[in-house]
JSON list of C-alpha atoms in Angstrom, two decimals:
[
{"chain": "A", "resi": 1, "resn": "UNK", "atom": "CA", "xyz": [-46.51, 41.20, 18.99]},
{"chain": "A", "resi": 2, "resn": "UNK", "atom": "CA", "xyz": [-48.45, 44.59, 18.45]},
{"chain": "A", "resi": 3, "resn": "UNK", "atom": "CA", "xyz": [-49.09, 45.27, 14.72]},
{"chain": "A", "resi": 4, "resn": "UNK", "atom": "CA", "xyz": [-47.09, 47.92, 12.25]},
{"chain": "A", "resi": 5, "resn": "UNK", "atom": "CA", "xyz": [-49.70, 50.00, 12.63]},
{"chain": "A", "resi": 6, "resn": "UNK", "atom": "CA", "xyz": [-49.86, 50.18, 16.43]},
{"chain": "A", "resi": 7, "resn": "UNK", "atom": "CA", "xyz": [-45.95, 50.26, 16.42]},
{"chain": "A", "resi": 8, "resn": "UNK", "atom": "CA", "xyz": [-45.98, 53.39, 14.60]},
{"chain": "A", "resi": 9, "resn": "UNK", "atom": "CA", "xyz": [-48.37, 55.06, 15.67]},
{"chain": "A", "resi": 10, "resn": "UNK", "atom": "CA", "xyz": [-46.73, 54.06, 19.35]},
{"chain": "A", "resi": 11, "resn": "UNK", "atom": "CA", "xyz": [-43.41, 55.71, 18.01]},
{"chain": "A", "resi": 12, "resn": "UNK", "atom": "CA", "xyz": [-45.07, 58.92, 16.91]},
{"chain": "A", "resi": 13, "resn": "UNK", "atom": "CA", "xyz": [-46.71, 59.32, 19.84]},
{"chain": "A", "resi": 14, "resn": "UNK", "atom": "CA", "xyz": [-43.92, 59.45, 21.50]},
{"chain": "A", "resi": 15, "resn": "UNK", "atom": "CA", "xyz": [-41.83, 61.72, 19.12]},
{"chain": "A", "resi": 16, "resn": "UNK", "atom": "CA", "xyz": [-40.86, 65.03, 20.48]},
{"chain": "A", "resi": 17, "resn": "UNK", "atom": "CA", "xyz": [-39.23, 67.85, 18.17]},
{"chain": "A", "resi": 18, "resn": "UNK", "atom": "CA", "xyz": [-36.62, 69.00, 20.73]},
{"chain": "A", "resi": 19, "resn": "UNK", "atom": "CA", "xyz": [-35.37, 65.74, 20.89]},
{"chain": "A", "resi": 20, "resn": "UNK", "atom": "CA", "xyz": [-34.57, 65.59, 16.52]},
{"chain": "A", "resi": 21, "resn": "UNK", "atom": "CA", "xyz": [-31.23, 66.17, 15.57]},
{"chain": "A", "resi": 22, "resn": "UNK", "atom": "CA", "xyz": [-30.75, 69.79, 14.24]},
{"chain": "A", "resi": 23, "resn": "UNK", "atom": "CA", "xyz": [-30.76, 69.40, 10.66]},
{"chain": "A", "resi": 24, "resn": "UNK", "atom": "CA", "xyz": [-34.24, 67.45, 11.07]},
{"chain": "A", "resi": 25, "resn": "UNK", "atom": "CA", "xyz": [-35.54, 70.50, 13.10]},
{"chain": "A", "resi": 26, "resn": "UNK", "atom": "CA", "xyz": [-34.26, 72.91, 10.22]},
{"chain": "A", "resi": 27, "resn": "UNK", "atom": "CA", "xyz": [-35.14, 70.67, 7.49]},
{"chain": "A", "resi": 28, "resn": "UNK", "atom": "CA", "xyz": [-38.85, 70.99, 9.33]},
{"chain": "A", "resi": 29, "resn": "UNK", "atom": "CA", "xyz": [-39.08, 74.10, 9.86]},
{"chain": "A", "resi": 30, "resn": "UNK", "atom": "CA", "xyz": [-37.97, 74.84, 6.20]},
{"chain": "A", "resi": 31, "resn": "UNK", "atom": "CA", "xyz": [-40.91, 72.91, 5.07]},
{"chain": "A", "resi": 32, "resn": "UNK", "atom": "CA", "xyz": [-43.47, 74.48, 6.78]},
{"chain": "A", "resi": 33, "resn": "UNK", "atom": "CA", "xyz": [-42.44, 78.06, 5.50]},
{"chain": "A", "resi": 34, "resn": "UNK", "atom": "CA", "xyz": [-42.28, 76.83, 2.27]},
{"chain": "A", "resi": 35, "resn": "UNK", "atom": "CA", "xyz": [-46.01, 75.28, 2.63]},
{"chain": "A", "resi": 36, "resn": "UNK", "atom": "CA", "xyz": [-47.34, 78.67, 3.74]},
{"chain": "A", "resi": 37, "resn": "UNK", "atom": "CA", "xyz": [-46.06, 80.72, 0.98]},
{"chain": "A", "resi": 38, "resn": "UNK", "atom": "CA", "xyz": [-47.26, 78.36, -1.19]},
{"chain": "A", "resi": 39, "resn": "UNK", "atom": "CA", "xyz": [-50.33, 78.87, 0.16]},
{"chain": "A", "resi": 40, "resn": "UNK", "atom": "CA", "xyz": [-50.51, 82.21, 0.13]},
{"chain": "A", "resi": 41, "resn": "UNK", "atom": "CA", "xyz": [-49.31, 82.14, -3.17]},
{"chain": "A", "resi": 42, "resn": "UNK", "atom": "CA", "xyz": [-52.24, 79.69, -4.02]},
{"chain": "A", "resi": 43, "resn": "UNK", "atom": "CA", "xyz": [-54.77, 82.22, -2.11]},
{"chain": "A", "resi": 44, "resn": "UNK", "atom": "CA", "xyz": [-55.15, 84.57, -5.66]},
{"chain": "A", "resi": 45, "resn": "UNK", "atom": "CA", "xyz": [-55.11, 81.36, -7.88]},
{"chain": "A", "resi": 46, "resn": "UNK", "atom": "CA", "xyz": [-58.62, 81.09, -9.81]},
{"chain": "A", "resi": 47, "resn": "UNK", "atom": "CA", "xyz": [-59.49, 77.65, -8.16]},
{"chain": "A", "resi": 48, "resn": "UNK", "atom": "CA", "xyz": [-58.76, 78.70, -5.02]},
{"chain": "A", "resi": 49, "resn": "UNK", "atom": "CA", "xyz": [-61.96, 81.30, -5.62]},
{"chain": "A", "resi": 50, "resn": "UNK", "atom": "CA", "xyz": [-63.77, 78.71, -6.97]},
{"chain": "A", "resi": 51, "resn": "UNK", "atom": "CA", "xyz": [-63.62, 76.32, -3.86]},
{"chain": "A", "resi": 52, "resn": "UNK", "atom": "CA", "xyz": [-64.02, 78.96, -1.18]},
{"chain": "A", "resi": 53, "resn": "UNK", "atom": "CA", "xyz": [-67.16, 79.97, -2.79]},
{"chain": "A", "resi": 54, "resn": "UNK", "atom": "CA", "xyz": [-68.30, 76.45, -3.02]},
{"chain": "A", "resi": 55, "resn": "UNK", "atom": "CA", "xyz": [-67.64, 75.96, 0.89]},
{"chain": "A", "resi": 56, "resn": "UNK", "atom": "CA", "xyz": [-69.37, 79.57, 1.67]},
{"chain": "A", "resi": 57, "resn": "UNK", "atom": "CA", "xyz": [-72.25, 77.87, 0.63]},
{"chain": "A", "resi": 58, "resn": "UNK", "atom": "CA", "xyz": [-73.12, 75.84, 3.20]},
{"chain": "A", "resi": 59, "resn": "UNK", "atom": "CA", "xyz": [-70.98, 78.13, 6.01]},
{"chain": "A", "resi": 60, "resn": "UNK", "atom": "CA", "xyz": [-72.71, 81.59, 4.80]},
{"chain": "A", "resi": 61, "resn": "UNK", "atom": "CA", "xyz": [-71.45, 82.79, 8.39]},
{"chain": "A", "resi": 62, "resn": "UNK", "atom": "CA", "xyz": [-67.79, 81.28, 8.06]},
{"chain": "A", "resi": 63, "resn": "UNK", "atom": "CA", "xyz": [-65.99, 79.05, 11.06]},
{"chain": "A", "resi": 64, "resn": "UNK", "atom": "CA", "xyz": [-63.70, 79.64, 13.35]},
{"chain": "A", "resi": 65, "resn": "UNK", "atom": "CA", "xyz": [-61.04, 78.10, 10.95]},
{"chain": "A", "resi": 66, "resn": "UNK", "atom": "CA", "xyz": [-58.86, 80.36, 8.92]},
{"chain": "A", "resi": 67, "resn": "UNK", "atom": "CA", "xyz": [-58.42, 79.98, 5.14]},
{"chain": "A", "resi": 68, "resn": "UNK", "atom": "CA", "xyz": [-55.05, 81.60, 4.65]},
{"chain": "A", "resi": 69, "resn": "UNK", "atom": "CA", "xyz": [-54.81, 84.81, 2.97]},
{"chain": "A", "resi": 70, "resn": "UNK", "atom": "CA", "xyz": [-58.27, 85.55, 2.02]},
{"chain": "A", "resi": 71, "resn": "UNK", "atom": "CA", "xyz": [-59.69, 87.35, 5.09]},
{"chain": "A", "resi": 72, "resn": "UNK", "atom": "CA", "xyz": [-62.03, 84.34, 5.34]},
{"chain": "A", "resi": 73, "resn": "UNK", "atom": "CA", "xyz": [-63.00, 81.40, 7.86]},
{"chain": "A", "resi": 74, "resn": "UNK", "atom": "CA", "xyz": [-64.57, 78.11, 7.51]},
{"chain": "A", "resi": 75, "resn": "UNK", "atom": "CA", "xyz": [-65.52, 74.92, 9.79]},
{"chain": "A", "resi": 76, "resn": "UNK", "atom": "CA", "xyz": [-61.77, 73.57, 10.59]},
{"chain": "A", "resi": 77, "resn": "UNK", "atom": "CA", "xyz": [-62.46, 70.85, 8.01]},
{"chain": "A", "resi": 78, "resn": "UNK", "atom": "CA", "xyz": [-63.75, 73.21, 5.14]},
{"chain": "A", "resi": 79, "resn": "UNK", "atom": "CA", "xyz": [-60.51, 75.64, 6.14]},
{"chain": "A", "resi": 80, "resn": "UNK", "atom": "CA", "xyz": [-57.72, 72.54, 5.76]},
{"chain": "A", "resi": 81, "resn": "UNK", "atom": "CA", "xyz": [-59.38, 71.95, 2.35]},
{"chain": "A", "resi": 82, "resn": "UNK", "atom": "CA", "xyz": [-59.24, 75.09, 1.33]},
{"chain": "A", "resi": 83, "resn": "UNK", "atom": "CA", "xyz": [-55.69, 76.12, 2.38]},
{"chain": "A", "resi": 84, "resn": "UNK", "atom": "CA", "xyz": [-54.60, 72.13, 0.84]},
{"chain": "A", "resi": 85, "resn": "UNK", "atom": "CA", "xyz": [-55.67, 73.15, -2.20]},
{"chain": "A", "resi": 86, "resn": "UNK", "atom": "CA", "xyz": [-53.76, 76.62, -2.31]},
{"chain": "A", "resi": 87, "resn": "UNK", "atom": "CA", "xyz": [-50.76, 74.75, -1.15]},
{"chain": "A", "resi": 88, "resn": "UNK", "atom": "CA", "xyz": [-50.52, 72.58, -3.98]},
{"chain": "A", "resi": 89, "resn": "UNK", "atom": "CA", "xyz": [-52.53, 74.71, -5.98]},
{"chain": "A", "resi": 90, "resn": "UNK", "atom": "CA", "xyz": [-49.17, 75.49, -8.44]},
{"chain": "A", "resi": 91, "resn": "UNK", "atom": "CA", "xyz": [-47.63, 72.28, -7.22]},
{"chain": "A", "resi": 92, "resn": "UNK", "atom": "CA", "xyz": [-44.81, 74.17, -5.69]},
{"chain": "A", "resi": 93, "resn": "UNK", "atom": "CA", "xyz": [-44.89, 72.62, -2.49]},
{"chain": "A", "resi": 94, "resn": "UNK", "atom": "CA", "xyz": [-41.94, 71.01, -0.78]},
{"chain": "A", "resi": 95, "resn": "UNK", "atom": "CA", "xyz": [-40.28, 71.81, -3.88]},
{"chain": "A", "resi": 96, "resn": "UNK", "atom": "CA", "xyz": [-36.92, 72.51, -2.37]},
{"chain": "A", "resi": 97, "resn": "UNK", "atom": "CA", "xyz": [-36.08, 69.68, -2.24]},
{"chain": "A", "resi": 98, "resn": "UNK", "atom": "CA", "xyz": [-38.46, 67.67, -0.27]},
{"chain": "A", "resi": 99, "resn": "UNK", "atom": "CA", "xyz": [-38.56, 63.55, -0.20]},
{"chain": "A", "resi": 100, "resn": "UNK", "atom": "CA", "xyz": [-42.40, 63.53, 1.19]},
{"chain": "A", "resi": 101, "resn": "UNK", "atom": "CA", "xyz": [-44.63, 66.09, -0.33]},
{"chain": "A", "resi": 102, "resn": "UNK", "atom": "CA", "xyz": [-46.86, 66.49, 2.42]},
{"chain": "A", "resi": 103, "resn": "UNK", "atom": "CA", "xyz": [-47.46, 69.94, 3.09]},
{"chain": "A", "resi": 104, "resn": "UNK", "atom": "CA", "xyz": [-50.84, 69.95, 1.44]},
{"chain": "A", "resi": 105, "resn": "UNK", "atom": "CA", "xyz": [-51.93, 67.94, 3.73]},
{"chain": "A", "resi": 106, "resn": "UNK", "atom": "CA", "xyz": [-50.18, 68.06, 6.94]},
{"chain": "A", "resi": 107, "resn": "UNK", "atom": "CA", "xyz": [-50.26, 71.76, 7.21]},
{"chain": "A", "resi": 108, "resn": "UNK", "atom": "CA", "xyz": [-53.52, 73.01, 6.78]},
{"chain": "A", "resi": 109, "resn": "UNK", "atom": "CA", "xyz": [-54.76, 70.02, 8.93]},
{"chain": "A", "resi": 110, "resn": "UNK", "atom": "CA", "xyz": [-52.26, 70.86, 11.82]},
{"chain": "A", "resi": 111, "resn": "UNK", "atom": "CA", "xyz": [-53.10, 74.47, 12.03]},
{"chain": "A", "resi": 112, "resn": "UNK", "atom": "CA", "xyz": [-57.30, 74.10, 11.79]},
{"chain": "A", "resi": 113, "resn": "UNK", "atom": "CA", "xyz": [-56.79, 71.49, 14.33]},
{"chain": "A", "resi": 114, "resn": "UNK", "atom": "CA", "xyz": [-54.88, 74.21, 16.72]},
{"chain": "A", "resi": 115, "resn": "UNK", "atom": "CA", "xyz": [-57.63, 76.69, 15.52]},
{"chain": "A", "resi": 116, "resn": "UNK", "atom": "CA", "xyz": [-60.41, 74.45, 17.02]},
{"chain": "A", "resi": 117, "resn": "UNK", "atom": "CA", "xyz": [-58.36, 73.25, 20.47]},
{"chain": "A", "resi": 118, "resn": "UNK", "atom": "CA", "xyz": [-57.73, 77.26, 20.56]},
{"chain": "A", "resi": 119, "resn": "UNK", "atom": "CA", "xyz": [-54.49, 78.84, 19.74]},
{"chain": "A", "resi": 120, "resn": "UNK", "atom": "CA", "xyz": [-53.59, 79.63, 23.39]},
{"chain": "A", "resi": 121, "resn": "UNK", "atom": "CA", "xyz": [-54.08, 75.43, 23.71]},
{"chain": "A", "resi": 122, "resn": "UNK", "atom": "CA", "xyz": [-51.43, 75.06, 21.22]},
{"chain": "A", "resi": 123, "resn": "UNK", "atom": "CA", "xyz": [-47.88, 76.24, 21.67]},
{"chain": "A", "resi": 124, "resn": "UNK", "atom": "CA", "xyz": [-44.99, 76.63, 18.72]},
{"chain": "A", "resi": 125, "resn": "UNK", "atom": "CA", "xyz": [-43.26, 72.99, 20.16]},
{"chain": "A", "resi": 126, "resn": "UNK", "atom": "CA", "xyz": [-46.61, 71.17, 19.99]},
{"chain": "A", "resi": 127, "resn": "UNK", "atom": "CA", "xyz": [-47.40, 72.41, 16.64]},
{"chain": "A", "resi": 128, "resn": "UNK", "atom": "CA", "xyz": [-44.32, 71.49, 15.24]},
{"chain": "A", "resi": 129, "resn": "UNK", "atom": "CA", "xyz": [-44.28, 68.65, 16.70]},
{"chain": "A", "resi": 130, "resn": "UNK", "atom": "CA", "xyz": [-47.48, 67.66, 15.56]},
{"chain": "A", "resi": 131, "resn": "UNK", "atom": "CA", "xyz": [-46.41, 68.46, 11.88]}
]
């Protein structure tokens, strides 16, 4: 018998969004707006400088990564830890009401990794999908 692990990562796999029952696929959607505002909300927040300066250090010349709402890019890894950190940078996130409080970390993950493949790579039912 495979393990847990392998189950469910076999199950995921083979997850597609158009197959979720409505109210998942709103419920989803709903999420991921509210993790984007949140992180542009957490884009002016004093930490948020803080780190961003911390990763220009070492990426002078940015990525090809965006770091949302700062007119600034990063190495896809640098940019998810950026934009997690604005997302739960006033612990907002997935406040309405969510079960999971994942967006920190789902979200800016999801959308560097669709920034690396390349955005024409990735369309709107794989991302959400992915998410």
């Amino acid at each position: 018998m495979p393990s847990h692990t392998r189950q469910l990562a076999e199950l995921a796999s083979s997850l597609k969004f158009a197959d979720a029952p409505a109210d998942v696929q709103a419920r989803a959607k709903s999420l991921i707006l509210d993790g984007l505002g949140c992180g542009l909300f957490g884009a002016s927040l004093e930490w948020t400088h803080i780190l961003s300066g911390v990763v220009r250090r070492p990426e002078p010349q940015g990525g090809h990564a965006t770091i949302w709402g700062r007119g600034e890019t990063a190495s896809p890894a640098s940019a998810a830890l950026v934009n997690g950190t604005m997302v739960q940078g006033y612990e907002l996130d997935d406040a309405n009401p969510a079960t999971i409080h994942s967006c920190a970390a789902v979200l800016p993950a999801a959308f560097a990794a669709a920034e690396h493949i390349g955005t024409d790579q990735v369309s709107g039912e794989r991302m959400l999908n992915a998410i």
